[in-house]
Amino acid sequence: MLKINNLTKKFNERTIIDNLSFEVENSEILTIVGPSGAGKTTLLRCISGLESFDSGEFYLDGKKFNPYEDTGSESVIGVVFQDYQLFPNLTVLDNVTLAPQMVLKQSATEAKQSALKRLSRLQLDGKENLYPYQLSGGQKQRVAIARALAMQPKILCYDEPTSALDPELRGEVSRIIKGLKQDGMTQIVVTHDMDFANDVADKQLHVVPVK
Amino acid sequence: MKQLRTGVEPRLLVLLNYLLIQEDFFIIGGMNMLSLHYISQILPSLLVGTTMTLKIFCWTLIGALPLGMIFGLGLVSNIKLVKYFLNFYVWLMRGTPLLLQLIFVFYGLPIVGIVFQRYDAALFAFILNYSAYFAEIFRGGLQSVDRGQYEAAKVLRLSYWQTIRKIVIPQVAKIVLPSIGNEVINLVKDSSLVYVIGIGDLLRAGNVASARDVTLIPLLLVGVIYLLLTAVCTYVLRRVEKHYAYWR
Ligand SMILES: Nc1ncnc2c1ncn2[C@@H]1O[C@H](COP(=O)(O)OP(=O)(O)OP(=O)(O)O)[C@@H](O)[C@H]1O
Ligand SMILES: [Mg+2]
């Protein structure tokens, strides 16, 4: 379970997130919706440790942690970026296996085996030796998901997972997210897309810009 | 011949002599026995000059590429003092002629008691000059790597150096290669500037032979050798670029 207490985030004295508290149960899907500029991306960046915050507490399964400062390989929070940010110089397989090998110290064969299994479940069979530029948007996104999952995160975050995709692919994304829920993954999804949000959400968080 | 000489102006004689050597060279495209013999006579000295040119070329690259990379990292760092200093250095090195820098190091610095050997002076000036150009190229390359790439690496818990090594350097290398290639080709030709501080490079060897024998052949040969050197560089650079062409 992820629990956030009284999170406040300012950019140069301008408060973006004001005293926000919420929690996500294990294997729950939380969607965060709200108008543009409400601070959804900023919240996700705080949770995943990419942005410092001014005050607040984070608990993962009852244990306090600081996502910005704790950079060990435990309490990992996976991120699927809006623009995926795959590594263009690495193959699909290397994108997925790089961090498990370098950070989790998995052997090459071990990392490769679980990567291939994951890629296959995400309908990416046969794509492992391609480079990101050779993939469609939806395929890139699934590689990004596989890459994040390979680090065995406790929580997986998505920023606007449907924004860069054709509308027909929306159903595909919600199917993947629900499938991961079946596997027990806790997920936080930021989105503009209300239909999509209502489709996948177990719980919804509405945020509005701070006045 | 003797009779002729009395009446003819000496300068004309030089010209005649010149034509005697040149005539066949131009008519049969330089492949007759006479000029072949002449070429084989001067080639050793030209090759000695080429060796010097290549030495300056290689040592400048060996010194300036890593220095330029480090300076490039400094130029994009957050340390203000380092950035100001490096910007000044780049401005100085790119804003003044390399020829001036060479003369300054070899003829100027001894006035204030800093004496370099010719060869050391040349390497010193060339490495400092080319590092500045490379630094600017690497700065541009480093800045064109998306910040999102560092963030993706960070959430995957890769360390700074793992990120630099596995993600940043391959991408920067691909981006900077064409510009680095340009500078490498320039360096082949710029190395001839060491002429001015009296180093026996390829250009000097050709010029000496040409002045001594009053013929164009050495200078033409020098041109051919420079063309060969730049052709080899171009080929090698293409190969390296091809090596990086497997991704976009
Ligand atoms: N690095 C930054 N420095 C200063 N202000 C920032 C920074 N990043 C975001 N902001 C501001 O914080 C506010 C929230 O931005 P954020 O990107 O989190 O919004 P969002 O809810 O994700 O919007 P959207 O739905 O358009 O993606 C905006 O007003 C933005 O200008
Ligand atoms: Mg956003």
Short mmCIF file of N, CA, C and O in Angstrom, two decimals, chain A residues 106-148:
data_model
loop_
_atom_site.label_atom_id
_atom_site.label_comp_id
_atom_site.label_asym_id
_atom_site.label_seq_id
_atom_site.Cartn_x
_atom_site.Cartn_y
_atom_site.Cartn_z
N GLN A 106 21.33 -9.09 -12.12
CA GLN A 106 20.91 -10.35 -12.72
C GLN A 106 21.93 -10.78 -13.77
O GLN A 106 22.57 -9.93 -14.38
N SER A 107 22.04 -12.08 -13.97
CA SER A 107 22.92 -12.55 -15.03
C SER A 107 22.27 -12.26 -16.38
O SER A 107 21.06 -12.05 -16.46
N ALA A 108 23.08 -12.24 -17.43
CA ALA A 108 22.55 -11.91 -18.75
C ALA A 108 21.44 -12.87 -19.15
O ALA A 108 20.40 -12.45 -19.66
N THR A 109 21.65 -14.17 -18.90
CA THR A 109 20.64 -15.14 -19.33
C THR A 109 19.36 -15.00 -18.51
O THR A 109 18.26 -15.07 -19.05
N GLU A 110 19.54 -14.77 -17.22
CA GLU A 110 18.38 -14.61 -16.35
C GLU A 110 17.56 -13.40 -16.80
O GLU A 110 16.33 -13.50 -16.98
N ALA A 111 18.25 -12.27 -17.01
CA ALA A 111 17.55 -11.06 -17.43
C ALA A 111 16.87 -11.26 -18.77
O ALA A 111 15.73 -10.84 -18.98
N LYS A 112 17.58 -11.94 -19.66
CA LYS A 112 17.03 -12.14 -21.00
C LYS A 112 15.79 -13.02 -20.95
O LYS A 112 14.78 -12.73 -21.60
N GLN A 113 15.86 -14.08 -20.16
CA GLN A 113 14.73 -15.00 -20.09
C GLN A 113 13.47 -14.31 -19.59
O GLN A 113 12.41 -14.42 -20.20
N SER A 114 13.61 -13.57 -18.49
CA SER A 114 12.38 -12.95 -17.98
C SER A 114 11.93 -11.81 -18.90
O SER A 114 10.73 -11.57 -19.03
N ALA A 115 12.88 -11.15 -19.57
CA ALA A 115 12.49 -10.10 -20.52
C ALA A 115 11.69 -10.68 -21.67
O ALA A 115 10.64 -10.15 -22.05
N LEU A 116 12.16 -11.80 -22.21
CA LEU A 116 11.45 -12.41 -23.34
C LEU A 116 10.04 -12.84 -22.93
O LEU A 116 9.09 -12.69 -23.68
N LYS A 117 9.93 -13.35 -21.71
CA LYS A 117 8.62 -13.77 -21.21
C LYS A 117 7.70 -12.56 -21.15
O LYS A 117 6.55 -12.59 -21.59
N ARG A 118 8.22 -11.48 -20.58
CA ARG A 118 7.41 -10.25 -20.44
C ARG A 118 7.02 -9.69 -21.80
O ARG A 118 5.88 -9.30 -22.01
N LEU A 119 8.00 -9.63 -22.71
CA LEU A 119 7.72 -9.08 -24.04
C LEU A 119 6.64 -9.91 -24.73
O LEU A 119 5.75 -9.39 -25.39
N SER A 120 6.73 -11.21 -24.55
CA SER A 120 5.76 -12.09 -25.18
C SER A 120 4.36 -11.83 -24.63
O SER A 120 3.38 -11.79 -25.37
N ARG A 121 4.27 -11.64 -23.33
CA ARG A 121 2.94 -11.37 -22.74
C ARG A 121 2.38 -10.04 -23.21
O ARG A 121 1.17 -9.82 -23.19
N LEU A 122 3.27 -9.14 -23.61
CA LEU A 122 2.82 -7.84 -24.11
C LEU A 122 2.73 -7.84 -25.64
O LEU A 122 2.77 -6.79 -26.27
N GLN A 123 2.64 -9.02 -26.20
CA GLN A 123 2.49 -9.17 -27.66
C GLN A 123 3.65 -8.53 -28.44
O GLN A 123 3.45 -7.89 -29.46
N LEU A 124 4.83 -8.73 -27.91
CA LEU A 124 6.00 -8.19 -28.60
C LEU A 124 6.94 -9.30 -29.04
O LEU A 124 8.14 -9.07 -29.22
N ASP A 125 6.38 -10.49 -29.26
CA ASP A 125 7.23 -11.60 -29.72
C ASP A 125 7.90 -11.22 -31.02
O ASP A 125 7.29 -10.59 -31.89
N GLY A 126 9.16 -11.58 -31.14
CA GLY A 126 9.87 -11.34 -32.40
C GLY A 126 10.36 -9.91 -32.57
O GLY A 126 11.02 -9.60 -33.55
N LYS A 127 10.04 -9.04 -31.60
CA LYS A 127 10.48 -7.65 -31.73
C LYS A 127 11.76 -7.38 -30.94
O LYS A 127 12.26 -6.27 -30.95
N GLU A 128 12.28 -8.42 -30.27
CA GLU A 128 13.32 -8.13 -29.28
C GLU A 128 14.61 -7.57 -29.88
O GLU A 128 15.34 -6.87 -29.21
N ASN A 129 14.86 -7.85 -31.15
CA ASN A 129 16.10 -7.34 -31.72
C ASN A 129 15.92 -6.07 -32.55
O ASN A 129 16.85 -5.60 -33.18
N LEU A 130 14.71 -5.52 -32.53
CA LEU A 130 14.48 -4.25 -33.23
C LEU A 130 14.93 -3.08 -32.37
O LEU A 130 15.09 -3.21 -31.16
N TYR A 131 15.14 -1.94 -33.03
CA TYR A 131 15.44 -0.71 -32.30
C TYR A 131 14.16 0.10 -32.15
O TYR A 131 13.25 -0.03 -32.98
N PRO A 132 14.11 0.97 -31.13
CA PRO A 132 12.86 1.70 -30.88
C PRO A 132 12.31 2.41 -32.12
O PRO A 132 11.09 2.45 -32.31
N TYR A 133 13.19 2.95 -32.98
CA TYR A 133 12.67 3.68 -34.13
C TYR A 133 11.89 2.77 -35.09
O TYR A 133 11.16 3.27 -35.94
N GLN A 134 12.07 1.48 -34.94
CA GLN A 134 11.39 0.55 -35.83
C GLN A 134 10.02 0.11 -35.30
O GLN A 134 9.38 -0.76 -35.88
N LEU A 135 9.59 0.70 -34.16
CA LEU A 135 8.35 0.27 -33.53
C LEU A 135 7.26 1.32 -33.70
O LEU A 135 7.53 2.50 -33.86
N SER A 136 6.00 0.87 -33.64
CA SER A 136 4.87 1.80 -33.62
C SER A 136 4.75 2.39 -32.22
O SER A 136 5.38 1.91 -31.27
N GLY A 137 3.93 3.43 -32.09
CA GLY A 137 3.74 4.07 -30.79
C GLY A 137 3.27 3.10 -29.72
O GLY A 137 3.80 3.06 -28.61
N GLY A 138 2.29 2.28 -30.09
CA GLY A 138 1.76 1.32 -29.13
C GLY A 138 2.81 0.30 -28.71
O GLY A 138 2.90 -0.05 -27.52
N GLN A 139 3.61 -0.14 -29.68
CA GLN A 139 4.67 -1.10 -29.35
C GLN A 139 5.71 -0.46 -28.44
O GLN A 139 6.18 -1.07 -27.47
N LYS A 140 6.06 0.79 -28.73
CA LYS A 140 7.02 1.49 -27.87
C LYS A 140 6.51 1.56 -26.44
O LYS A 140 7.26 1.33 -25.49
N GLN A 141 5.22 1.86 -26.33
CA GLN A 141 4.65 1.96 -24.99
C GLN A 141 4.74 0.63 -24.25
O GLN A 141 5.08 0.59 -23.08
N ARG A 142 4.49 -0.45 -24.98
CA ARG A 142 4.55 -1.75 -24.31
C ARG A 142 5.98 -2.12 -23.94
O ARG A 142 6.22 -2.74 -22.91
N VAL A 143 6.95 -1.70 -24.77
CA VAL A 143 8.35 -1.91 -24.38
C VAL A 143 8.65 -1.12 -23.11
O VAL A 143 9.32 -1.61 -22.19
N ALA A 144 8.13 0.13 -23.06
CA ALA A 144 8.36 0.96 -21.88
C ALA A 144 7.77 0.29 -20.64
O ALA A 144 8.36 0.33 -19.56
N ILE A 145 6.61 -0.35 -20.81
CA ILE A 145 6.00 -1.05 -19.68
C ILE A 145 6.88 -2.24 -19.27
O ILE A 145 7.17 -2.44 -18.09
N ALA A 146 7.33 -3.00 -20.28
CA ALA A 146 8.19 -4.15 -19.98
C ALA A 146 9.47 -3.71 -19.28
O ALA A 146 9.94 -4.36 -18.34
N ARG A 147 10.03 -2.60 -19.75
CA ARG A 147 11.28 -2.09 -19.16
C ARG A 147 11.06 -1.72 -17.69
O ARG A 147 11.89 -2.03 -16.83
N ALA A 148 9.93 -1.04 -17.42
CA ALA A 148 9.65 -0.64 -16.04
C ALA A 148 9.41 -1.87 -15.17
O ALA A 148 9.90 -1.96 -14.04
#
